[in-house]
C-alpha positions as a Python dict, from the first residue, in 0.01 Angstrom:
ca = {
    (1, 'M'): (0, 0, 0),
    (2, 'S'): (-17, 359, -203),
    (3, 'T'): (-113, 596, -43),
    (4, 'A'): (-513, 608, -237),
    (5, 'L'): (-520, 320, -111),
    (6, 'G'): (-388, 433, 213),
    (7, 'A'): (-655, 730, 296),
    (8, 'A'): (-881, 430, 193),
    (9, 'G'): (-836, 228, 446),
    (10, 'E'): (-805, 489, 716),
    (11, 'L'): (-1086, 582, 627),
    (12, 'A'): (-1302, 275, 592),
    (13, 'I'): (-1114, 205, 949),
    (14, 'R'): (-1163, 533, 1096),
    (15, 'S'): (-1582, 425, 986),
    (16, 'L'): (-1591, 110, 1096),
    (17, 'I'): (-1411, 153, 1397),
    (18, 'E'): (-1749, 490, 1481),
    (19, 'R'): (-1956, 322, 1291),
    (20, 'A'): (-1941, -66, 1425),
    (21, 'P'): (-1732, -67, 1733),
    (22, 'L'): (-1847, -453, 1725),
    (23, 'A'): (-1669, -553, 1487),
    (24, 'S'): (-1330, -521, 1672),
    (25, 'S'): (-1422, -736, 2012),
    (26, 'L'): (-1616, -944, 1664),
    (27, 'A'): (-1199, -993, 1497),
    (28, 'A'): (-1070, -1080, 1868),
    (29, 'A'): (-1202, -1337, 1921),
    (30, 'F'): (-1184, -1477, 1577),
    (31, 'K'): (-793, -1446, 1638),
    (32, 'A'): (-812, -1556, 2006),
    (33, 'Q'): (-900, -1836, 1834),
    (34, 'G'): (-625, -1819, 1614),
    (35, 'F'): (-815, -1790, 1252),
    (36, 'T'): (-857, -1428, 1034),
    (37, 'L'): (-1148, -1240, 1013),
    (38, 'A'): (-1195, -951, 723),
    (39, 'L'): (-1495, -736, 660),
    (40, 'V'): (-1591, -775, 336),
    (41, 'G'): (-1793, -653, 39),
    (42, 'G'): (-2080, -402, 45),
    (43, 'P'): (-1980, -259, 382),
    (44, 'V'): (-1645, -176, 307),
    (45, 'R'): (-1739, -5, 6),
    (46, 'D'): (-2014, 194, 215),
    (47, 'A'): (-1765, 232, 493),
    (48, 'I'): (-1557, 409, 238),
    (49, 'L'): (-1847, 619, 97),
    (50, 'G'): (-1917, 708, 460),
    (51, 'R'): (-2261, 518, 477),
    (52, 'L'): (-2155, 241, 611),
    (53, 'G'): (-2479, 76, 820),
    (54, 'N'): (-2550, -99, 1119),
    (55, 'D'): (-2551, -470, 846),
    (56, 'L'): (-2169, -573, 822),
    (57, 'D'): (-2041, -906, 616),
    (58, 'F'): (-1721, -1046, 723),
    (59, 'T'): (-1540, -1373, 569),
    (60, 'T'): (-1329, -1622, 784),
    (61, 'N'): (-1024, -1904, 679),
    (62, 'A'): (-1270, -2062, 1014),
    (63, 'P'): (-1528, -2375, 876),
    (64, 'P'): (-1895, -2257, 948),
    (65, 'Q'): (-1892, -2474, 1280),
    (66, 'E'): (-1602, -2250, 1411),
    (67, 'S'): (-1764, -1969, 1339),
    (68, 'K'): (-2068, -2081, 1478),
    (69, 'K'): (-1898, -2166, 1819),
    (70, 'I'): (-1714, -1816, 1798),
    (71, 'L'): (-2040, -1589, 1794),
    (72, 'S'): (-2289, -1832, 1990),
    (73, 'T'): (-1966, -1717, 2304),
    (74, 'W'): (-1965, -1307, 2064),
    (75, 'A'): (-2354, -1272, 2031),
    (76, 'E'): (-2646, -1240, 2151),
    (77, 'H'): (-2812, -1443, 1889),
    (78, 'I'): (-2682, -1646, 1666),
    (79, 'W'): (-2896, -1843, 1377),
    (80, 'E'): (-2732, -2150, 1094),
    (81, 'T'): (-3025, -2111, 804),
    (82, 'G'): (-2730, -2030, 597),
    (83, 'I'): (-2506, -2274, 737),
    (84, 'E'): (-2484, -2489, 473),
    (85, 'F'): (-2346, -2264, 225),
    (86, 'G'): (-2021, -2154, 495),
    (87, 'T'): (-2274, -1904, 639),
    (88, 'V'): (-2319, -1817, 1001),
    (89, 'A'): (-2504, -1532, 1144),
    (90, 'G'): (-2497, -1297, 1517),
    (91, 'K'): (-2646, -1017, 1605),
    (92, 'R'): (-2568, -813, 1878),
    (93, 'G'): (-2721, -478, 1978),
    (94, 'D'): (-2805, -336, 1714),
    (95, 'T'): (-2517, -477, 1534),
    (96, 'T'): (-2650, -763, 1257),
    (97, 'V'): (-2345, -981, 1157),
    (98, 'E'): (-2334, -1261, 887),
    (99, 'V'): (-1952, -1443, 891),
    (100, 'T'): (-1873, -1625, 643),
    (101, 'T'): (-1591, -1873, 554),
    (102, 'Y'): (-1385, -1818, 184),
    (103, 'R'): (-1534, -1968, -56),
    (104, 'S'): (-1647, -1983, -429),
    (105, 'E'): (-1918, -2120, -599),
    (106, 'T'): (-2050, -2210, -887),
    (107, 'Y'): (-2393, -2355, -1055),
    (108, 'D'): (-2451, -2628, -1228),
    (109, 'P'): (-2582, -2538, -1569),
    (110, 'R'): (-2884, -2740, -1467),
    (111, 'S'): (-2924, -2622, -1079),
    (112, 'R'): (-3082, -2380, -885),
    (113, 'K'): (-2841, -2432, -600),
    (114, 'P'): (-2508, -2327, -596),
    (115, 'E'): (-2198, -2602, -490),
    (116, 'V'): (-1978, -2414, -235),
    (117, 'Q'): (-1616, -2547, -235),
    (118, 'Y'): (-1461, -2339, 72),
    (119, 'G'): (-1082, -2160, -48),
    (120, 'K'): (-775, -2126, 119),
    (121, 'D'): (-743, -1747, 121),
    (122, 'I'): (-889, -1386, 122),
    (123, 'N'): (-752, -1360, -208),
    (124, 'G'): (-928, -1649, -356),
    (125, 'D'): (-1291, -1536, -197),
    (126, 'L'): (-1221, -1173, -337),
    (127, 'S'): (-1132, -1317, -656),
    (128, 'R'): (-1476, -1511, -698),
    (129, 'R'): (-1721, -1171, -598),
    (130, 'D'): (-1970, -1030, -800),
    (131, 'F'): (-1794, -655, -887),
    (132, 'T'): (-1483, -482, -804),
    (133, 'V'): (-1630, -264, -588),
    (134, 'N'): (-1757, -531, -328),
    (135, 'A'): (-1367, -701, -388),
    (136, 'M'): (-1252, -502, -160),
    (137, 'A'): (-1158, -581, 229),
    (138, 'L'): (-1067, -496, 587),
    (139, 'E'): (-827, -730, 743),
    (140, 'L'): (-943, -659, 1131),
    (141, 'T'): (-641, -988, 1271),
    (142, 'S'): (-339, -922, 1139),
    (143, 'E'): (-101, -691, 1336),
    (144, 'K'): (-353, -373, 1284),
    (145, 'P'): (-573, -345, 979),
    (146, 'E'): (-500, -347, 643),
    (147, 'F'): (-684, -264, 340),
    (148, 'L'): (-687, -532, 58),
    (149, 'D'): (-775, -443, -319),
    (150, 'P'): (-652, -682, -466),
    (151, 'F'): (-930, -590, -880),
    (152, 'N'): (-846, -184, -783),
    (153, 'G'): (-1235, -213, -660),
    (154, 'L'): (-1122, 197, -530),
    (155, 'I'): (-1088, 317, -874),
    (156, 'D'): (-1418, 175, -1001),
    (157, 'L'): (-1556, 314, -679),
    (158, 'S'): (-1423, 648, -804),
    (159, 'K'): (-1530, 590, -1104),
    (160, 'K'): (-1885, 495, -1003),
    (161, 'L'): (-1787, 146, -1286),
    (162, 'L'): (-1903, -126, -1239),
    (163, 'R'): (-1677, -384, -1298),
    (164, 'T'): (-1616, -834, -1318),
    (165, 'P'): (-1306, -899, -1100),
    (166, 'S'): (-1321, -1242, -1320),
    (167, 'S'): (-1466, -1216, -1651),
    (168, 'A'): (-1845, -1060, -1721),
    (169, 'E'): (-1930, -1432, -1831),
    (170, 'Q'): (-1698, -1616, -1512),
    (171, 'S'): (-1938, -1410, -1278),
    (172, 'F'): (-2247, -1467, -1466),
    (173, 'S'): (-2206, -1817, -1441),
    (174, 'D'): (-2057, -1875, -1101),
    (175, 'D'): (-2426, -1670, -1072),
    (176, 'P'): (-2655, -1575, -1271),
    (177, 'L'): (-2836, -1286, -1068),
    (178, 'R'): (-2529, -1106, -1031),
    (179, 'M'): (-2687, -988, -1358),
    (180, 'M'): (-2983, -879, -1171),
    (181, 'R'): (-2778, -742, -950),
    (182, 'A'): (-2557, -531, -1215),
    (183, 'A'): (-2861, -348, -1245),
    (184, 'R'): (-2949, -308, -852),
    (185, 'F'): (-2642, -120, -844),
    (186, 'A'): (-2680, 109, -1072),
    (187, 'S'): (-2995, 230, -889),
    (188, 'Q'): (-2864, 215, -566),
    (189, 'L'): (-2553, 379, -605),
    (190, 'D'): (-2628, 546, -961),
    (191, 'F'): (-2300, 296, -1064),
    (192, 'E'): (-2234, 291, -1503),
    (193, 'I'): (-2191, -62, -1618),
    (194, 'A'): (-1844, -191, -1798),
    (195, 'P'): (-1917, -237, -2146),
    (196, 'D'): (-1799, -577, -2137),
    (197, 'V'): (-1966, -679, -1889),
    (198, 'L'): (-2355, -479, -1986),
    (199, 'V'): (-2237, -710, -2318),
    (200, 'A'): (-2233, -1059, -2115),
    (201, 'M'): (-2618, -939, -1943),
    (202, 'K'): (-2683, -939, -2309),
    (203, 'S'): (-2546, -1224, -2403),
    (204, 'M'): (-2642, -1446, -2104),
    (205, 'T'): (-2955, -1384, -1953),
    (206, 'D'): (-3113, -1730, -2045),
    (207, 'R'): (-2888, -1771, -1800),
    (208, 'I'): (-3143, -1587, -1478),
    (209, 'S'): (-3374, -1888, -1536),
    (210, 'I'): (-3194, -2094, -1281),
    (211, 'I'): (-3247, -1877, -1052),
    (212, 'S'): (-3471, -1945, -746),
    (213, 'A'): (-3817, -1704, -750),
    (214, 'E'): (-3705, -1632, -446),
    (215, 'R'): (-3430, -1475, -486),
    (216, 'V'): (-3540, -1328, -806),
    (217, 'R'): (-3814, -1181, -635),
    (218, 'D'): (-3576, -961, -380),
    (219, 'E'): (-3374, -842, -599),
    (220, 'F'): (-3631, -711, -822),
    (221, 'V'): (-3761, -506, -441),
    (222, 'K'): (-3441, -381, -393),
    (223, 'I'): (-3425, -235, -754),
    (224, 'L'): (-3794, -57, -680),
    (225, 'M'): (-3757, 63, -365),
    (226, 'S'): (-3415, 200, -442),
    (227, 'Q'): (-3400, 593, -551),
    (228, 'N'): (-3336, 579, -859),
    (229, 'P'): (-3575, 258, -997),
    (230, 'R'): (-3614, 397, -1328),
    (231, 'T'): (-3225, 312, -1419),
    (232, 'G'): (-3249, -83, -1284),
    (233, 'I'): (-3586, -118, -1477),
    (234, 'T'): (-3424, 7, -1762),
    (235, 'L'): (-3134, -259, -1794),
    (236, 'L'): (-3338, -548, -1748),
    (237, 'V'): (-3534, -435, -1984),
    (238, 'E'): (-3302, -367, -2237),
    (239, 'T'): (-3072, -688, -2139),
    (240, 'G'): (-3331, -866, -2234),
    (241, 'L'): (-3374, -1006, -1815),
    (242, 'A'): (-3670, -843, -1801),
    (243, 'A'): (-3789, -1053, -2107),
    (244, 'I'): (-3756, -1345, -1836),
    (245, 'V'): (-3774, -1231, -1488),
    (246, 'L'): (-4101, -951, -1562),
    (247, 'P'): (-4249, -988, -1905),
    (248, 'E'): (-4542, -802, -1837),
    (249, 'I'): (-4273, -487, -1839),
    (250, 'P'): (-4146, -532, -2223),
    (251, 'K'): (-4453, -594, -2354),
    (252, 'L'): (-4566, -220, -2289),
    (253, 'Q'): (-4348, -126, -2536),
    (254, 'L'): (-4613, -146, -2797),
    (255, 'E'): (-4575, -105, -3168),
    (256, 'I'): (-4680, 222, -3285),
    (257, 'D'): (-4746, 336, -3660),
    (258, 'E'): (-4827, 629, -3802),
    (259, 'H'): (-5181, 599, -3831),
    (260, 'H'): (-5279, 474, -3491),
    (261, 'H'): (-5109, 688, -3203),
    (262, 'H'): (-5093, 658, -2865),
    (263, 'K'): (-4861, 733, -2567),
    (264, 'D'): (-4558, 466, -2506),
    (265, 'V'): (-4667, 313, -2275),
    (266, 'Y'): (-4310, 169, -2118),
    (267, 'E'): (-4208, 524, -2116),
    (268, 'H'): (-4550, 613, -1917),
    (269, 'S'): (-4507, 404, -1662),
    (270, 'L'): (-4208, 418, -1596),
    (271, 'T'): (-4342, 802, -1502),
    (272, 'V'): (-4602, 750, -1303),
    (273, 'L'): (-4400, 529, -1093),
    (274, 'E'): (-4121, 809, -1067),
    (275, 'Q'): (-4477, 1051, -988),
    (276, 'A'): (-4568, 747, -745),
    (277, 'I'): (-4275, 797, -546),
    (278, 'A'): (-4251, 1198, -509),
    (279, 'L'): (-4669, 1138, -334),
    (280, 'E'): (-4473, 851, -127),
    (281, 'H'): (-4487, 1160, 220),
    (282, 'R'): (-4860, 997, 236),
    (283, 'L'): (-4716, 699, 317),
    (284, 'D'): (-4521, 793, 505),
    (285, 'G'): (-4171, 697, 320),
    (286, 'P'): (-4109, 440, 39),
    (287, 'N'): (-4371, 239, 19),
    (288, 'L'): (-4364, -124, -181),
    (289, 'V'): (-4760, -195, -278),
    (290, 'S'): (-4784, 210, -423),
    (291, 'R'): (-4410, 121, -633),
    (292, 'L'): (-4576, -185, -719),
    (293, 'A'): (-4914, -67, -774),
    (294, 'A'): (-4781, 208, -1047),
    (295, 'L'): (-4485, -8, -1264),
    (296, 'L'): (-4778, -251, -1338),
    (297, 'H'): (-5059, -71, -1370),
    (298, 'D'): (-5121, -65, -1761),
    (299, 'I'): (-4953, -417, -1828),
    (300, 'G'): (-5332, -556, -1907),
    (301, 'K'): (-5313, -245, -2187),
    (302, 'P'): (-5084, -566, -2424),
    (303, 'K'): (-5347, -760, -2440),
    (304, 'T'): (-5675, -483, -2460),
    (305, 'R'): (-5526, -280, -2715),
    (306, 'A'): (-5762, -244, -3006),
    (307, 'L'): (-5762, 33, -3289),
    (308, 'I'): (-6069, 258, -3362),
    (309, 'D'): (-6179, 285, -3755),
    (310, 'G'): (-6073, 612, -3893),
    (311, 'G'): (-5734, 692, -3613),
    (312, 'G'): (-5689, 584, -3240),
    (313, 'V'): (-5616, 287, -3016),
    (314, 'S'): (-5824, 154, -2745),
    (315, 'F'): (-5771, -25, -2443),
    (316, 'H'): (-6130, -135, -2246),
    (317, 'H'): (-6117, -334, -1901),
    (318, 'H'): (-5748, -283, -1921),
    (319, 'E'): (-5770, -198, -1569),
    (320, 'V'): (-5942, -583, -1510),
    (321, 'V'): (-5716, -763, -1761),
    (322, 'G'): (-5388, -556, -1609),
    (323, 'A'): (-5496, -669, -1222),
    (324, 'R'): (-5480, -1042, -1314),
    (325, 'L'): (-5189, -1107, -1546),
    (326, 'A'): (-5057, -897, -1170),
    (327, 'V'): (-5172, -1114, -944),
    (328, 'T'): (-5010, -1451, -1144),
    (329, 'R'): (-4711, -1218, -1171),
    (330, 'L'): (-4665, -1146, -824),
    (331, 'K'): (-4758, -1505, -738),
    (332, 'A'): (-4517, -1634, -956),
    (333, 'L'): (-4245, -1442, -784),
    (334, 'H'): (-4368, -1595, -395),
    (335, 'F'): (-4489, -1225, -323),
    (336, 'D'): (-4666, -1254, -19),
    (337, 'N'): (-5087, -1258, -14),
    (338, 'H'): (-5149, -977, 118),
    (339, 'T'): (-4860, -759, -70),
    (340, 'I'): (-5057, -940, -417),
    (341, 'E'): (-5427, -873, -292),
    (342, 'A'): (-5281, -484, -239),
    (343, 'V'): (-5171, -444, -569),
    (344, 'E'): (-5429, -623, -711),
    (345, 'T'): (-5697, -390, -590),
    (346, 'L'): (-5498, -80, -610),
    (347, 'I'): (-5482, -204, -1058),
    (348, 'A'): (-5851, -284, -1061),
    (349, 'L'): (-5910, 55, -919),
    (350, 'H'): (-5728, 349, -1069),
    (351, 'L'): (-6003, 400, -1341),
    (352, 'R'): (-6227, 481, -1140),
    (353, 'F'): (-6168, 825, -1067),
    (354, 'H'): (-6174, 905, -1452),
    (355, 'G'): (-6492, 759, -1503),
    (356, 'Y'): (-6667, 1044, -1338),
    (357, 'G'): (-6627, 1301, -1517),
    (358, 'D'): (-6514, 1659, -1445),
    (359, 'G'): (-6633, 1563, -1066),
    (360, 'E'): (-6963, 1509, -1084),
    (361, 'W'): (-6990, 1283, -787),
    (362, 'S'): (-7244, 1109, -598),
    (363, 'D'): (-7244, 1112, -169),
    (364, 'S'): (-7381, 735, -287),
    (365, 'A'): (-7008, 712, -604),
    (366, 'V'): (-6755, 840, -299),
    (367, 'R'): (-6885, 648, -79),
    (368, 'R'): (-6839, 326, -267),
    (369, 'Y'): (-6503, 501, -425),
    (370, 'V'): (-6413, 456, -25),
    (371, 'R'): (-6521, 130, 25),
    (372, 'D'): (-6359, -20, -280),
    (373, 'A'): (-6043, 107, -111),
    (374, 'G'): (-6106, 26, 162),
    (375, 'E'): (-5723, 12, 388),
    (376, 'L'): (-5593, 107, 82),
    (377, 'L'): (-5759, 470, -10),
    (378, 'T'): (-5471, 652, 36),
    (379, 'H'): (-5261, 402, -193),
    (380, 'L'): (-5554, 425, -456),
    (381, 'H'): (-5519, 899, -395),
    (382, 'V'): (-5107, 824, -560),
    (383, 'L'): (-5171, 618, -787),
    (384, 'T'): (-5439, 866, -972),
    (385, 'R'): (-5312, 1115, -933),
    (386, 'A'): (-4995, 981, -1026),
    (387, 'D'): (-5126, 789, -1351),
    (388, 'C'): (-5142, 1185, -1484),
    (389, 'T'): (-4921, 1246, -1702),
    (390, 'T'): (-5041, 1441, -2005),
    (391, 'R'): (-4804, 1766, -2105),
    (392, 'N'): (-5086, 1946, -2145),
    (393, 'A'): (-5031, 2180, -1854),
    (394, 'K'): (-5454, 2288, -1863),
    (395, 'K'): (-5602, 1885, -1816),
    (396, 'A'): (-5335, 1896, -1567),
    (397, 'Q'): (-5463, 2137, -1394),
    (398, 'R'): (-5805, 2072, -1431),
    (399, 'L'): (-5712, 1684, -1292),
    (400, 'A'): (-5580, 1790, -1048),
    (401, 'A'): (-5861, 2020, -901),
    (402, 'T'): (-6078, 1713, -940),
    (403, 'Y'): (-5885, 1510, -774),
    (404, 'N'): (-5862, 1789, -512),
    (405, 'S'): (-6219, 1773, -473),
    (406, 'L'): (-6286, 1465, -450),
    (407, 'E'): (-6072, 1412, -142),
    (408, 'N'): (-6233, 1693, 45),
    (409, 'R'): (-6599, 1566, -18),
    (410, 'I'): (-6419, 1282, 72),
    (411, 'A'): (-6340, 1453, 449),
    (412, 'V'): (-6594, 1591, 472),
    (413, 'L'): (-6823, 1265, 421),
    (414, 'M'): (-6563, 1063, 659),
    (415, 'E'): (-6667, 1360, 897),
    (416, 'Q'): (-7042, 1270, 853),
    (417, 'E'): (-7051, 941, 863),
    (418, 'E'): (-6695, 701, 958),
    (419, 'L'): (-6687, 651, 589),
    (420, 'S'): (-6392, 384, 688),
    (421, 'K'): (-6666, 205, 920),
    (422, 'I'): (-6930, 179, 685),
    (423, 'R'): (-7162, -88, 797),
    (424, 'P'): (-7555, -131, 754),
    (425, 'D'): (-7757, 39, 959),
    (426, 'L'): (-7855, -344, 1157),
    (427, 'D'): (-7690, -618, 1214),
    (428, 'G'): (-7692, -1033, 1211),
    (429, 'A'): (-7840, -1025, 1498),
    (430, 'Q'): (-8029, -769, 1489),
    (431, 'I'): (-8215, -874, 1061),
    (432, 'M'): (-8233, -1266, 1257),
    (433, 'Q'): (-8477, -1106, 1527),
    (434, 'I'): (-8730, -915, 1322),
    (435, 'L'): (-8754, -1167, 1036),
    (436, 'D'): (-8742, -1377, 1296),
    (437, 'I'): (-8494, -1660, 1103),
    (438, 'K'): (-8193, -1863, 1171),
    (439, 'P'): (-7869, -1888, 1065),
    (440, 'S'): (-7874, -1865, 744),
    (441, 'A'): (-7757, -1765, 315),
    (442, 'A'): (-8083, -1545, 362),
    (443, 'V'): (-7861, -1349, 658),
    (444, 'G'): (-7644, -1257, 402),
    (445, 'R'): (-7879, -1174, 100),
    (446, 'A'): (-8013, -918, 351),
    (447, 'L'): (-7720, -770, 481),
    (448, 'D'): (-7579, -685, 65),
    (449, 'F'): (-7955, -549, 93),
    (450, 'L'): (-7854, -310, 355),
    (451, 'M'): (-7508, -215, 221),
    (452, 'E'): (-7648, -70, -86),
    (453, 'I'): (-7889, 108, 109),
    (454, 'R'): (-7624, 227, 310),
    (455, 'L'): (-7435, 340, -7),
    (456, 'E'): (-7702, 498, -147),
    (457, 'R'): (-7875, 681, 52),
    (458, 'G'): (-7586, 736, 357),
    (459, 'P'): (-7676, 644, 710),
    (460, 'I'): (-8092, 656, 775),
    (461, 'G'): (-8169, 468, 1150),
    (462, 'E'): (-8268, 120, 1279),
    (463, 'E'): (-8663, 210, 1285),
    (464, 'A'): (-8592, 288, 867),
    (465, 'A'): (-8387, 0, 755),
    (466, 'T'): (-8591, -190, 977),
    (467, 'K'): (-8864, -40, 749),
    (468, 'E'): (-8670, -118, 411),
    (469, 'L'): (-8602, -436, 580),
    (470, 'L'): (-8894, -564, 626),
    (471, 'A'): (-9070, -445, 317),
    (472, 'W'): (-8771, -634, 88),
    (473, 'W'): (-8863, -956, 296),
    (474, 'K'): (-9216, -972, 163),
    (475, 'T'): (-9086, -1032, -203),
    (476, 'N'): (-8741, -1219, -120),
    (477, 'S'): (-8890, -1475, 129),
}
């Protein structure tokens, strides 16, 4: 072991002992049964970087069923959802571990599922890892912990470079999702991608289509939730991967001619995403819904783009079209319904603020804004403010001041009228009693009528609401 490797190994071991003391007892449990155990992959990389977490990955020569038996005696909880792929997981205290039998996995060109073959030694296992910085290991069951780095991952880690242990073409054939993972690590770790790896990504984009929507979604989310999602998204677009997994984003690179000038919608969307991230303190930290809405808020523009006589471009109703496109894409990626509905609402509402000029907001308009945003009101504040990307300082200041005024108006009405709980002055039971009717569609229409009054005029009280209801009923019964 070289001096550099020895120092790195010592750092990783020290970090492991300090941050994950249970790993030693797990290694002892495997050793007692005659098996090896090594910390591997991202945790080793993170241990060297001094950022080891509580999720640890191990590799072993123990067959999956043997790993399950050992984990059953060591962990407080175990689960075997990945056992057919050689992985058994467990949790003890705050530490979650995944133990995988030495393996190599490859994809048949026509199949979404990997073909798993178990290996006999750790070097073979490491050779089939995604990147060299993830192909380092700490052997914990030898006489003393040993740092293994057969593919010079430590050097690449110092260079902040992503290379593959085998050829990039072989690595991406084994698992095409690694192409998206390269973009993810570039975003998360601020790494560069080696030229040969980048070439392979561009030439093998079609392979990503065999990967399940769930796996693609999970990698995309990790990119989006990283500290610098622009890097990963740009790589997805430039390599052509986005054209397959998220085609609405590269389509934002609208053709610009010399007679009809407009903003670069693609760059604008990335800027809005970054500005939304800068405002996430209002949402108590990183927020997936906010980031999705920011990135996708203008995806309706390509379909609504129209050239205006004499110069200029319009995108009428792009928020409506964009909301619909977002639903279709997020469903295709198997996002949950709550996330899809929230993103749809935000995109559909993101232009509402700009429809009121320089702040001529009536109380009715404010109530409707709050009612339509619902529990997403703060998300909408973030998106609307982030959507201001003008380089005109005076215009930016004016927009910010106008939105400050709107938020202040909302705060005042919130205090006066409990806007977060907007409802008619009469409920369904009262309506049926006053009109002497049974449960029916008419009750719903009456509630809608009273809600319109509530939005237009604010709370008017039960007596006035009853008079309005009776007058309406005379002409609508």
